[in-house]
Coordinates of C-alpha atoms and ligand atoms in Angstrom, one line a residue:
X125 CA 13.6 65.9 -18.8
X126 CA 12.5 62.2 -18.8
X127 CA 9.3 60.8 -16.4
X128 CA 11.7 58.6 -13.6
X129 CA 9.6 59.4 -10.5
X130 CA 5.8 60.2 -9.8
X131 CA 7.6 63.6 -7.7
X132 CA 7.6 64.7 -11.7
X133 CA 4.0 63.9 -12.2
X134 CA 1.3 66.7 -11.4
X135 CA -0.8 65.4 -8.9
X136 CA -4.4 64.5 -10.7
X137 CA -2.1 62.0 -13.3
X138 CA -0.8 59.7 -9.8
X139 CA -1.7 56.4 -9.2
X140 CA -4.1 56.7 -6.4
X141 CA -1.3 54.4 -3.9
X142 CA 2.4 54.5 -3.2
X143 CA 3.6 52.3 -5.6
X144 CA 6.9 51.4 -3.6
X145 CA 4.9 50.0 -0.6
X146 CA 3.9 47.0 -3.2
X147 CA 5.9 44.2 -4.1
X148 CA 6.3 42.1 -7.4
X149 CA 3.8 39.2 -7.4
X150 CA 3.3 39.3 -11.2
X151 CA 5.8 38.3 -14.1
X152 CA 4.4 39.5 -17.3
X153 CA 5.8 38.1 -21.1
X154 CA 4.8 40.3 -23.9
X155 CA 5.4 44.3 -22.8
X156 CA 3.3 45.8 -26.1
X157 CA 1.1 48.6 -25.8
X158 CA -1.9 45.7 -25.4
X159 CA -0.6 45.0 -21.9
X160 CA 0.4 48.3 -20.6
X161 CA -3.4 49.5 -21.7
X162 CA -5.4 46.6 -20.4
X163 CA -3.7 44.1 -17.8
X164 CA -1.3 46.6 -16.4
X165 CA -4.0 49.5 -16.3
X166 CA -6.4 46.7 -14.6
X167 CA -4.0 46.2 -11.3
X168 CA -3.3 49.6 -11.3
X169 CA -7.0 50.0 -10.0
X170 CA -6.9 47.0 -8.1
X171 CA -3.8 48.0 -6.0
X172 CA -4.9 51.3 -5.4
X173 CA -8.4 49.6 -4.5
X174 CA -6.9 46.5 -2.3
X175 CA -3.3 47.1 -2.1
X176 CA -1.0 44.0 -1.9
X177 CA 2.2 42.6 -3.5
X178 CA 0.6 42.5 -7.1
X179 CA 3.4 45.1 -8.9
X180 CA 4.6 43.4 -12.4
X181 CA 8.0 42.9 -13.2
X182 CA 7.4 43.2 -17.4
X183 CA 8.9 41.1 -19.8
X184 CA 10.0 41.9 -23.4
X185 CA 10.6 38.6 -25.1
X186 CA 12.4 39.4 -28.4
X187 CA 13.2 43.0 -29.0
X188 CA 14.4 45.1 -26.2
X189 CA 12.3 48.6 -27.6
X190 CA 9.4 48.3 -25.0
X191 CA 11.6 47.4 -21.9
X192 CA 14.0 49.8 -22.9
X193 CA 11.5 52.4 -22.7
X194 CA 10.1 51.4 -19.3
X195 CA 13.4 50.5 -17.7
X196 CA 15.0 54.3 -17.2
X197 CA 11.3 55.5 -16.5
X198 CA 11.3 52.9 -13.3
X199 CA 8.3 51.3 -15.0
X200 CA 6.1 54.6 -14.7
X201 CA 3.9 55.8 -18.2
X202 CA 1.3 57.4 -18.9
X203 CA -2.2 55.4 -20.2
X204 CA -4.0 58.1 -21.9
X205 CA -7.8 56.6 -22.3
X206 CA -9.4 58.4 -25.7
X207 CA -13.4 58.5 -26.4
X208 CA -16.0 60.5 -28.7
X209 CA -16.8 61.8 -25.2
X210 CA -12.8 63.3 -24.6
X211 CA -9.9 62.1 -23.2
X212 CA -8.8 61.1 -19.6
X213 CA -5.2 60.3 -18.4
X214 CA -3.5 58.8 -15.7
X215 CA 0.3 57.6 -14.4
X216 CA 0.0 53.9 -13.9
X217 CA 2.1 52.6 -11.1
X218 CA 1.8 48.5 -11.3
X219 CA 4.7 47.8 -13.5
X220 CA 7.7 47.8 -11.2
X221 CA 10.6 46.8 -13.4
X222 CA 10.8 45.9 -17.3
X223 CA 13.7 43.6 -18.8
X224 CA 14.3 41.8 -21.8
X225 CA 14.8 37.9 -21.7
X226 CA 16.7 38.4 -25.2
X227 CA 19.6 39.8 -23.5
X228 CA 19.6 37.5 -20.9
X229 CA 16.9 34.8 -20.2
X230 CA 18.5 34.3 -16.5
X231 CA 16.9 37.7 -14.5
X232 CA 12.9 36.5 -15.6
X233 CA 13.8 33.0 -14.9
X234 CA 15.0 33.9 -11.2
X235 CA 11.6 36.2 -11.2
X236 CA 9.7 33.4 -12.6
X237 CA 11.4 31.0 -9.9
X238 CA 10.9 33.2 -7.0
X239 CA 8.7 32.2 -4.1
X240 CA 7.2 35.8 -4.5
X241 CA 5.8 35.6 -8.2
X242 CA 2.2 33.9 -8.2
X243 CA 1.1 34.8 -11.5
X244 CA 2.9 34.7 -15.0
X245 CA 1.0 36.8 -17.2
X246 CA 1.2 36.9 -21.1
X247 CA 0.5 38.8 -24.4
X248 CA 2.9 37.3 -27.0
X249 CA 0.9 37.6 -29.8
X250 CA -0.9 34.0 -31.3
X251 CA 2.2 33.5 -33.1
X252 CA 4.7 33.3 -30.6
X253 CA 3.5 30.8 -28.9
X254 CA 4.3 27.6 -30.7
X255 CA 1.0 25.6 -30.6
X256 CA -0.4 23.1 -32.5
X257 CA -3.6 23.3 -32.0
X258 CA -5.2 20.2 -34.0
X259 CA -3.2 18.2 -31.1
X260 CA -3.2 20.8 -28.8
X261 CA 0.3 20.0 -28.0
X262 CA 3.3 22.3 -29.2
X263 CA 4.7 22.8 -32.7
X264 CA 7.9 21.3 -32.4
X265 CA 8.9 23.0 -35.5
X266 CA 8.4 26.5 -34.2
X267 CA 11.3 28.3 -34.3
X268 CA 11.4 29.1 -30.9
X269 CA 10.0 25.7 -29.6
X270 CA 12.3 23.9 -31.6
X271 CA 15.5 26.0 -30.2
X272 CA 14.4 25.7 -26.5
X273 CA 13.9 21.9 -27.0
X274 CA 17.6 21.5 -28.0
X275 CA 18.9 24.7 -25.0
X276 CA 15.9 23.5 -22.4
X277 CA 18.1 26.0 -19.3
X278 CA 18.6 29.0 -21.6
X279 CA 15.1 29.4 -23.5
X280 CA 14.1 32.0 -25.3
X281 CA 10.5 31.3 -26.3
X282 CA 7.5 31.0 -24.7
X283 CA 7.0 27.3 -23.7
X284 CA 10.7 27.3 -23.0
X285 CA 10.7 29.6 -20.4
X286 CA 7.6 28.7 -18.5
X287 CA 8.7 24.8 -18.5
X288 CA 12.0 26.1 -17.5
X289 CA 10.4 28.5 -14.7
X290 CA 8.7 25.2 -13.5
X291 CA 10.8 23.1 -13.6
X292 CA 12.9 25.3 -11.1
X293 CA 10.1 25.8 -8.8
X294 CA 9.6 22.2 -8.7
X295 CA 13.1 21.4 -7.8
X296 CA 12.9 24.2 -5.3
X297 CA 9.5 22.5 -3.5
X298 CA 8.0 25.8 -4.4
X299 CA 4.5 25.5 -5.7
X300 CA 3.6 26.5 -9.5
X301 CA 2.8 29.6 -10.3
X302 CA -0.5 30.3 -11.8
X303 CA 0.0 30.9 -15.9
X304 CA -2.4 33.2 -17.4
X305 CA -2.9 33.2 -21.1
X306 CA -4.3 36.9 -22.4
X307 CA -4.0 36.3 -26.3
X308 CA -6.7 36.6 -28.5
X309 CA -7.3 32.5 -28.6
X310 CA -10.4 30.8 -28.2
X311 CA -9.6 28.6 -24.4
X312 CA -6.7 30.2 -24.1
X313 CA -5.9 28.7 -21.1
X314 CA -6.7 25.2 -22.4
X315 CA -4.7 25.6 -25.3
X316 CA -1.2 26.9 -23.4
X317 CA -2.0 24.2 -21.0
X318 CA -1.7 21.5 -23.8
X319 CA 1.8 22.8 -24.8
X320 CA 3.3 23.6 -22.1
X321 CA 2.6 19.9 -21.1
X322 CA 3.6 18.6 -23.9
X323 CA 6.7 20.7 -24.6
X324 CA 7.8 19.5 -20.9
X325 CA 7.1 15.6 -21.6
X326 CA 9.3 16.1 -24.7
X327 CA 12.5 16.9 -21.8
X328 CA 11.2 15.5 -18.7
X329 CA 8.1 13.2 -18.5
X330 CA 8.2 13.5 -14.8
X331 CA 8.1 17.0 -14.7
X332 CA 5.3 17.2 -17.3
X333 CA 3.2 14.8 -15.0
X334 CA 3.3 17.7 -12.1
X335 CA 2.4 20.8 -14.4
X336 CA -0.8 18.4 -15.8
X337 CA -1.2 18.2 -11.9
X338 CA -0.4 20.7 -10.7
X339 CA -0.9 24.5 -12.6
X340 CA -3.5 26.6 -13.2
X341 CA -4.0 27.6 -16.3
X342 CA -7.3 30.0 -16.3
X343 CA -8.8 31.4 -19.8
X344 CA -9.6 34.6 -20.0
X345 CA -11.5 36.9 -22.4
X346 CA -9.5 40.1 -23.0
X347 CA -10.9 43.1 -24.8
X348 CA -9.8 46.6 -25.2
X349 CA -8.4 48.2 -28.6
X350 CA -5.4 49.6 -28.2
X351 CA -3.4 51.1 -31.4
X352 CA 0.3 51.1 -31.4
X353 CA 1.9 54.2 -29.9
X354 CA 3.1 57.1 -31.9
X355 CA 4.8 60.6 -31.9
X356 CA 1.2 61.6 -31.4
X357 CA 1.0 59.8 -28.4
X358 CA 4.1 60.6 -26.9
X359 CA 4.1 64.3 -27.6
X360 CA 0.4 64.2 -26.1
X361 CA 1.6 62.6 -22.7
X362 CA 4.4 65.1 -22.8
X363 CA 2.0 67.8 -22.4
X364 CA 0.1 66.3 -20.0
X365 CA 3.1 65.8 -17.3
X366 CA 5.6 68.0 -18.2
X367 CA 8.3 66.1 -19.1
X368 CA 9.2 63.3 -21.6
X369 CA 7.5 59.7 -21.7
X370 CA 8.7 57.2 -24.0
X371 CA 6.8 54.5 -22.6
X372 CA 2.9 56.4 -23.2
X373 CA 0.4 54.1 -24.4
X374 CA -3.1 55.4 -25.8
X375 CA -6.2 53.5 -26.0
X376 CA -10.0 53.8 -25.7
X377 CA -12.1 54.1 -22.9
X378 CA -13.8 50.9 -22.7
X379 CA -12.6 48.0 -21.8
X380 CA -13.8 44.0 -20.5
X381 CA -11.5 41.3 -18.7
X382 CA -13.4 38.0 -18.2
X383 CA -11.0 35.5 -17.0
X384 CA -11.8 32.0 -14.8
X385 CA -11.0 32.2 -11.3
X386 CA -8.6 29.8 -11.1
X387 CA -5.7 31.4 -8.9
X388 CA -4.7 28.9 -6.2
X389 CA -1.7 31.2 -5.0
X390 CA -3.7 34.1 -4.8
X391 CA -4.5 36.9 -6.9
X392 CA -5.1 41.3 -7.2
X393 CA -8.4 42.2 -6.4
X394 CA -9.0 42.9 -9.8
X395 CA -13.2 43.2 -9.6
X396 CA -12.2 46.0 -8.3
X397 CA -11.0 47.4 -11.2
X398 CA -14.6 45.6 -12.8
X399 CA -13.0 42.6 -13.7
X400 CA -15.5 39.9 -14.5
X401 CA -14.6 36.3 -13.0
X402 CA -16.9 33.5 -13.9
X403 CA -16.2 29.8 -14.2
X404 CA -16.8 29.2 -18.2
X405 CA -15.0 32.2 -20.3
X406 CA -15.5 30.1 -23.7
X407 CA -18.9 31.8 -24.6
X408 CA -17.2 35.5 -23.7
X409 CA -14.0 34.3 -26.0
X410 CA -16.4 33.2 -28.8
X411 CA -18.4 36.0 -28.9
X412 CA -15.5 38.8 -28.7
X413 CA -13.4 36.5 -31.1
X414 CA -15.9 36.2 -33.9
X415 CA -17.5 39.2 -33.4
X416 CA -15.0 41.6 -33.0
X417 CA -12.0 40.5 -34.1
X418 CA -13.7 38.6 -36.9
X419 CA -15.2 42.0 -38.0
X420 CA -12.0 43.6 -37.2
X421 CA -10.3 41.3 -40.0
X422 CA -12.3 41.3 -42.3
X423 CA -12.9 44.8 -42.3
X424 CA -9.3 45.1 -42.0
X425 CA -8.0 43.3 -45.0
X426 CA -11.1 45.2 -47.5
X427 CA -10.3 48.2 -45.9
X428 CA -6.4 48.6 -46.4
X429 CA -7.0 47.7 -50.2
X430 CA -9.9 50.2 -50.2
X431 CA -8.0 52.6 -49.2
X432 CA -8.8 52.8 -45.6
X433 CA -6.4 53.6 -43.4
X434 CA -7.8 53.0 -40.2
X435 CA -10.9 51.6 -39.1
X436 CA -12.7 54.9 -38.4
X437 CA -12.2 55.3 -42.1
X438 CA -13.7 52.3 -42.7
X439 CA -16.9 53.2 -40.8
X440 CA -16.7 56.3 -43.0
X441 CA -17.2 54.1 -45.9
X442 CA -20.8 53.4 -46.4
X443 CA -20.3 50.4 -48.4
X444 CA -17.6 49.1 -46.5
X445 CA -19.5 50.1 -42.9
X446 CA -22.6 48.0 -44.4
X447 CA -20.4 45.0 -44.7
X448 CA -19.1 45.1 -41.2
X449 CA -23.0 45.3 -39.7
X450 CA -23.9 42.7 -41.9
X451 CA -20.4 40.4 -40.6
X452 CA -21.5 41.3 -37.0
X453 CA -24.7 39.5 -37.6
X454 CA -23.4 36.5 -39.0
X455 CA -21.3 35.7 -36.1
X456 CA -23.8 36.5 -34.0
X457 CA -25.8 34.4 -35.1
X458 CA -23.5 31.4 -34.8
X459 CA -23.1 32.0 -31.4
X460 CA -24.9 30.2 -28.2
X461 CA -26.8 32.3 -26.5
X462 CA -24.6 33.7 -23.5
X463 CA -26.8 34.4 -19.7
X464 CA -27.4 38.3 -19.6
X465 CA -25.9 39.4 -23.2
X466 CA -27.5 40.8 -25.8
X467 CA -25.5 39.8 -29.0
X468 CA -27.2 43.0 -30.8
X469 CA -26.2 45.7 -28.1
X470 CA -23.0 43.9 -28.3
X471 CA -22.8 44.5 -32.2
X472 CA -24.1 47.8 -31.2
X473 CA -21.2 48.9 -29.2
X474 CA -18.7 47.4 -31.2
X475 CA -19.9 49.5 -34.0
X476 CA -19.4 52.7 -31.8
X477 CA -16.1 51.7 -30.8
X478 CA -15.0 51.3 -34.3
X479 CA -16.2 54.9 -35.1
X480 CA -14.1 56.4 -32.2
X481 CA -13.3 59.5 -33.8
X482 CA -10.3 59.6 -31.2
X483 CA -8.7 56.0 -31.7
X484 CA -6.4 55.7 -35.6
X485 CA -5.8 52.0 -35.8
X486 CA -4.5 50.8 -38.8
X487 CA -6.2 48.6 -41.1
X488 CA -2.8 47.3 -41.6
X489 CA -1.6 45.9 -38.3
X490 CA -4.9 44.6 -37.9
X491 CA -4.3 42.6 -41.2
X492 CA -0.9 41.4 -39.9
X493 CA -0.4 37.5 -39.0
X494 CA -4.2 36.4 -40.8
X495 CA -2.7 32.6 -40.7
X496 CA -2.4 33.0 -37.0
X497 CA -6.2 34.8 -36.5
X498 CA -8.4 33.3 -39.4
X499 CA -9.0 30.4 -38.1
X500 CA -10.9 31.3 -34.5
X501 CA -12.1 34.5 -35.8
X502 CA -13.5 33.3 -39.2
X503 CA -13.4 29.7 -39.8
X504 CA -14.6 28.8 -36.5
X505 CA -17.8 30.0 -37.5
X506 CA -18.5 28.3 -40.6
X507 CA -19.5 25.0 -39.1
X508 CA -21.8 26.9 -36.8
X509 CA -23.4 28.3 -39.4
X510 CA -23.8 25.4 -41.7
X511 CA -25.5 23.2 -38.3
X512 CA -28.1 26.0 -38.6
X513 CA -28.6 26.3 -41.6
X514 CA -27.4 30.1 -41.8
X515 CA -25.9 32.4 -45.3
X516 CA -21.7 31.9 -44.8
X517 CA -21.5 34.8 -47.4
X518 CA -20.2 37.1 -45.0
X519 CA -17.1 34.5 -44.1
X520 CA -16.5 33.8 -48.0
X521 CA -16.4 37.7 -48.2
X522 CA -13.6 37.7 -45.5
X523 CA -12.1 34.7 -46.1
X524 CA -11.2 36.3 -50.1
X525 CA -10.6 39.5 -48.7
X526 CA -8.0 37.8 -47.1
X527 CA -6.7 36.2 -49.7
X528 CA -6.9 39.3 -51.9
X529 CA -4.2 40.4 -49.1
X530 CA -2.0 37.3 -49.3
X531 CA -1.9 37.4 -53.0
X532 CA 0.3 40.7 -53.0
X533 CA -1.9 42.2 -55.7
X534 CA -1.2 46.1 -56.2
X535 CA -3.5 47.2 -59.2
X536 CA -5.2 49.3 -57.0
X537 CA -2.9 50.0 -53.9
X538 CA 1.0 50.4 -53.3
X539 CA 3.4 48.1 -52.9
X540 CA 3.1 46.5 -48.9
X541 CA 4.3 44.3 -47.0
X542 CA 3.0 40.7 -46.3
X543 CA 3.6 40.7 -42.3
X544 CA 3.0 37.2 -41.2
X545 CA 4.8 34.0 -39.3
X546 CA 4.2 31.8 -42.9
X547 CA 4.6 35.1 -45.5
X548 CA 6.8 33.0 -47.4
X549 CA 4.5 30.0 -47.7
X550 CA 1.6 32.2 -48.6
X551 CA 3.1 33.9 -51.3
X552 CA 3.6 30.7 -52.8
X553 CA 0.4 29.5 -52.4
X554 CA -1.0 32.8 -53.7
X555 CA 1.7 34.9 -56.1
X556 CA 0.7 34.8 -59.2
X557 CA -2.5 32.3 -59.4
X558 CA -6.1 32.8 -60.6
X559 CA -8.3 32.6 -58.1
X560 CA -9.6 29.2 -58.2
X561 CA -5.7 28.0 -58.0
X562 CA -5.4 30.4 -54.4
X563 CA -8.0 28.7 -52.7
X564 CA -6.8 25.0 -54.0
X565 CA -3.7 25.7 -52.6
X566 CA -5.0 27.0 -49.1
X567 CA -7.6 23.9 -49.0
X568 CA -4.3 21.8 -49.0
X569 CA -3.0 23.6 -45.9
X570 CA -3.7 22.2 -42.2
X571 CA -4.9 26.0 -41.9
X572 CA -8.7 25.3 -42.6
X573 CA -10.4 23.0 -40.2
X574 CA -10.8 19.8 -42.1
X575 CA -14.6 20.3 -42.1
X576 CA -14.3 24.0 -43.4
X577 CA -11.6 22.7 -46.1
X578 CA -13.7 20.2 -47.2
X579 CA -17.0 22.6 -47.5
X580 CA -17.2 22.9 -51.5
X581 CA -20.1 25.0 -51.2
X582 CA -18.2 27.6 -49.3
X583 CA -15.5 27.8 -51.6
X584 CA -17.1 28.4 -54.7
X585 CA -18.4 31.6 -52.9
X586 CA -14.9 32.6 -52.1
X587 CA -13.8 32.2 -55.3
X588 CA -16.5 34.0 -56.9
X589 CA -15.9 36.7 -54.7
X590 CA -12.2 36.4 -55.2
X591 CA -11.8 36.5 -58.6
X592 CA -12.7 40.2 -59.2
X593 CA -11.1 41.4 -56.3
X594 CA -7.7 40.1 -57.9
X595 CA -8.1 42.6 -60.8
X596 CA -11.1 45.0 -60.3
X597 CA -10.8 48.0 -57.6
X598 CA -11.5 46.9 -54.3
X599 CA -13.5 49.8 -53.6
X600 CA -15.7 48.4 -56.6
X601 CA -16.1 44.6 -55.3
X602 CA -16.6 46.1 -51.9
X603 CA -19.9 48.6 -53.4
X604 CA -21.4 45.3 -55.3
X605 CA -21.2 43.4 -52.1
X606 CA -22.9 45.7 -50.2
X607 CA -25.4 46.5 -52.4
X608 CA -26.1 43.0 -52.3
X609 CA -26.2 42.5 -49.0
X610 CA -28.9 45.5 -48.7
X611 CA -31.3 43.3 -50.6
X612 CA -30.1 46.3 -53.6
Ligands
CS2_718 C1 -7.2 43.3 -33.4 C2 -7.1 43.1 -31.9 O1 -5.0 43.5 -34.2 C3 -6.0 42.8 -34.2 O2 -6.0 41.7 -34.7 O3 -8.3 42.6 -33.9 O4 -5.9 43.5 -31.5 C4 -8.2 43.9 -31.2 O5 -8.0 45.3 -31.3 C5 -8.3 43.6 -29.7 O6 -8.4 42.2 -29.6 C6 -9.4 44.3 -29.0 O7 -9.6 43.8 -27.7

């Protein structure tokens, strides 16, 4: 028997209100695991703290897995929340409906249109937006941008169907709902700001005009780590209710929200849930960004060559484990200093959370999409550094263990996959070149920052650090670095 109704559910797992008293006020793009842990889980709280019509309708933008797994389950899974100090578990009642705007873009536009929605939420993933960030404008040669340019009333990507959503609002008198960006980009909101204008002065200047004027788009830092589902998962929830759950999602106990209060229709109480509103996320963004998921990457790309599967494993790997400590103080120390945080309980933490014994997240879908992550997680940094006079070793070291990835080299793994939006560019750049000739070719890209790609100093590091890791064992490159960065 499949989970349909919270009759099913025993009565410690329920959300702690009647879901069906609460209306949809929420449109959410991107229905991965991410949102069903974190933003999902978040008004969850705050509806069972506050109440209101905050439910989410959930959107799955290209394949129709996730919404087909929340559809027949009338929106209800199970969040199980995994730490070294056990493992808790609850139903989570806030998403009310899930659909996919591949099928048919028409039923989120009408949501998006209606007078009820106030927010539209979304985790897309950096790549699907279609930004080009240099001019923060959009990349009109996105795929997706490029399509909704030429079909404007039937989009399919992101930018499409917010302009689209607008646009209809607009014509309706209605006022704009507010949009809020959850991706892992540094001023998220800024950045979706700039192409959704653009993208609508490219159709309608007029109608661009209002949304400058007009919508809220409020940055926020998001943070929780949250490994794709798997049998695991499911069979766990499964014996937790009773019956089936195809829509579980496990993740770990902690997590943080700082997002700009910005929300001029109205939004869930979601301190409540311990949400953190203040009126300047960038410092939060920088911090998680280069700290975190800067470690996360580079530990990510040496890790799945070394052998590590998941990023316990890494922190298993005294060599390796020494090289994430030492990349946690680097970007710490590029960092302004941020009112009432403590960069080194924050490295601190992190390095706990990586340990969860509980959490497998793969090395490899950490490494997926590097174009789209390097350059706020890594490259960011660099200038930072070189302003105050600080070692970059630690981002050369990331920055070839990247590369390393791109290259496709197998001497000392299997055969795998290159998952990301430009795979085909960078296996040009990097198939079957020396080291020196990698990092030419990815100096020539509009990748790099111009003043990181023009940082000579920096990129005779990476290539010294390249070179052996295109034909030695990783697991020996990574032992020499680490001895070296003991003082050894
Ligand atoms: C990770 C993030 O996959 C990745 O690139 O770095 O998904 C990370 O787990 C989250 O940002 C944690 O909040």
């Amino acid at each position: 028997m499949r989970l349909t109704s919270l009759g099913q559910v025993p009565a410690d797992l329920r959300p702690g209100y009647d879901p069906a008293a609460h209306g949809v006020g929420i449109v959410h793009l991107g229905l991965g695991a991410f949102h069903k842990a974190h933003q999902a889980a978040l008004t969850d709280l705050a509806l069972a703290s506050s109440g209101g019509d905050w439910r989410i309708l959930g959107v799955s933008l290209r394949s129709p897995k996730a919404s087909g797994e929340l559809h027949p389950q009338n929106g209800l899974y199970t969040l199980i929340e995994k730490g070294a100090e056990g493992t808790t578990a609850r139903v989570i009642g806030a998403i009310a409906d899930a659909v996919c705007s591949a099928d048919d873009p028409e039923p989120v536009l009408a949501a998006m249109a209606a007078e009820a929605t106030k927010i539209v939420s979304l985790t897309v993933t950096e790549k699907a937006y279609g930004l080009d960030r240099a001019a923060q404008g959009c990349d009109p040669s996105h795929p997706a941008v490029a399509a909704d340019l030429a079909t404007p009333h039937a989009p399919q990507g992101v930018l499409g169907l917010l302009t689209e959503a607008l646009r209809r609002r607009h014509e309706a008198g209605l006022a704009p709902f507010t949009v809020l960006c959850c991706d892992n980009l540094p001023e998220n909101g800024v950045l979706l700001r700039g192409a959704v204008v653009d993208f609508a002065r490219r159709l309608d200047p007029a109608l661009s005009e209002w949304i400058a004027k007009e919508v809220a788009f409020p940055s926020t830092m998001v943070d929780r780590i949250t490994p794709a589902a798997t049998g695991a998962t499911l069979a766990e929830a499964a014996t937790l209710l009773g019956c089936e759950d195809l829509a579980a999602v496990e993740t770990e106990r902690f997590f943080q929200w700082v997002v700009e209060d910005s929300f001029p229709l109205g939004r869930p109480d979601w301190e409540a849930a311990g949400v953190i509103f203040t009126d300047d996320v960038s410092a939060f963004e920088a911090m998680k960004l280069r700290m975190l998921n800067g470690t996360h990457s580079m530990l990510a790309n040496a890790g799945f060559h070394a052998g590590d599967a998941h990023v316990r494993d890494v922190m298993a790997d005294a060599p390796l484990a020494t090289l994430v400590r030492r990349h946690l103080a680097a970007a710490a120390a590029t960092l302004p200093p941020i009112e009432g945080i403590d960069t080194g309980a924050y490295a601190e933490a992190l390095l706990r959370r990586f340990e969860n014994p509980a959490i497998a997240h793969e090395t490899f879908q950490i490494a997926m999409d590097g174009s789209e992550k390097m350059p706020q997680r890594i490259f960011a940094a660099i200038p930072d550094a070189r302003r105050a006079d600080l070692p970059v070793r630690a981002f050369a070291f990331a920055t070839a263990a990247w590369l390393r990835h791109v290259s496709g080299r197998t001497h000392d793994c299997a055969p795998y996959d290159l998952r990301d939006p430009i795979a085909d560019r960078l296996h040009a750049l990097a198939a079957e070149q020396d080291a020196a000739g990698i990092v030419a070719g990815l100096r020539r890209t509009e990748i790099l920052p111009p003043a990181v790609a023009r940082d000579d100093g920096f990129w005779s590091e990476v290539t010294g650090i390249l070179a052996p890791m295109l034909s030695q064992p990783m697991t020996d490159v990574i032992a020499r670095e680490a001895a070296r960065a003991s003082g050894a």
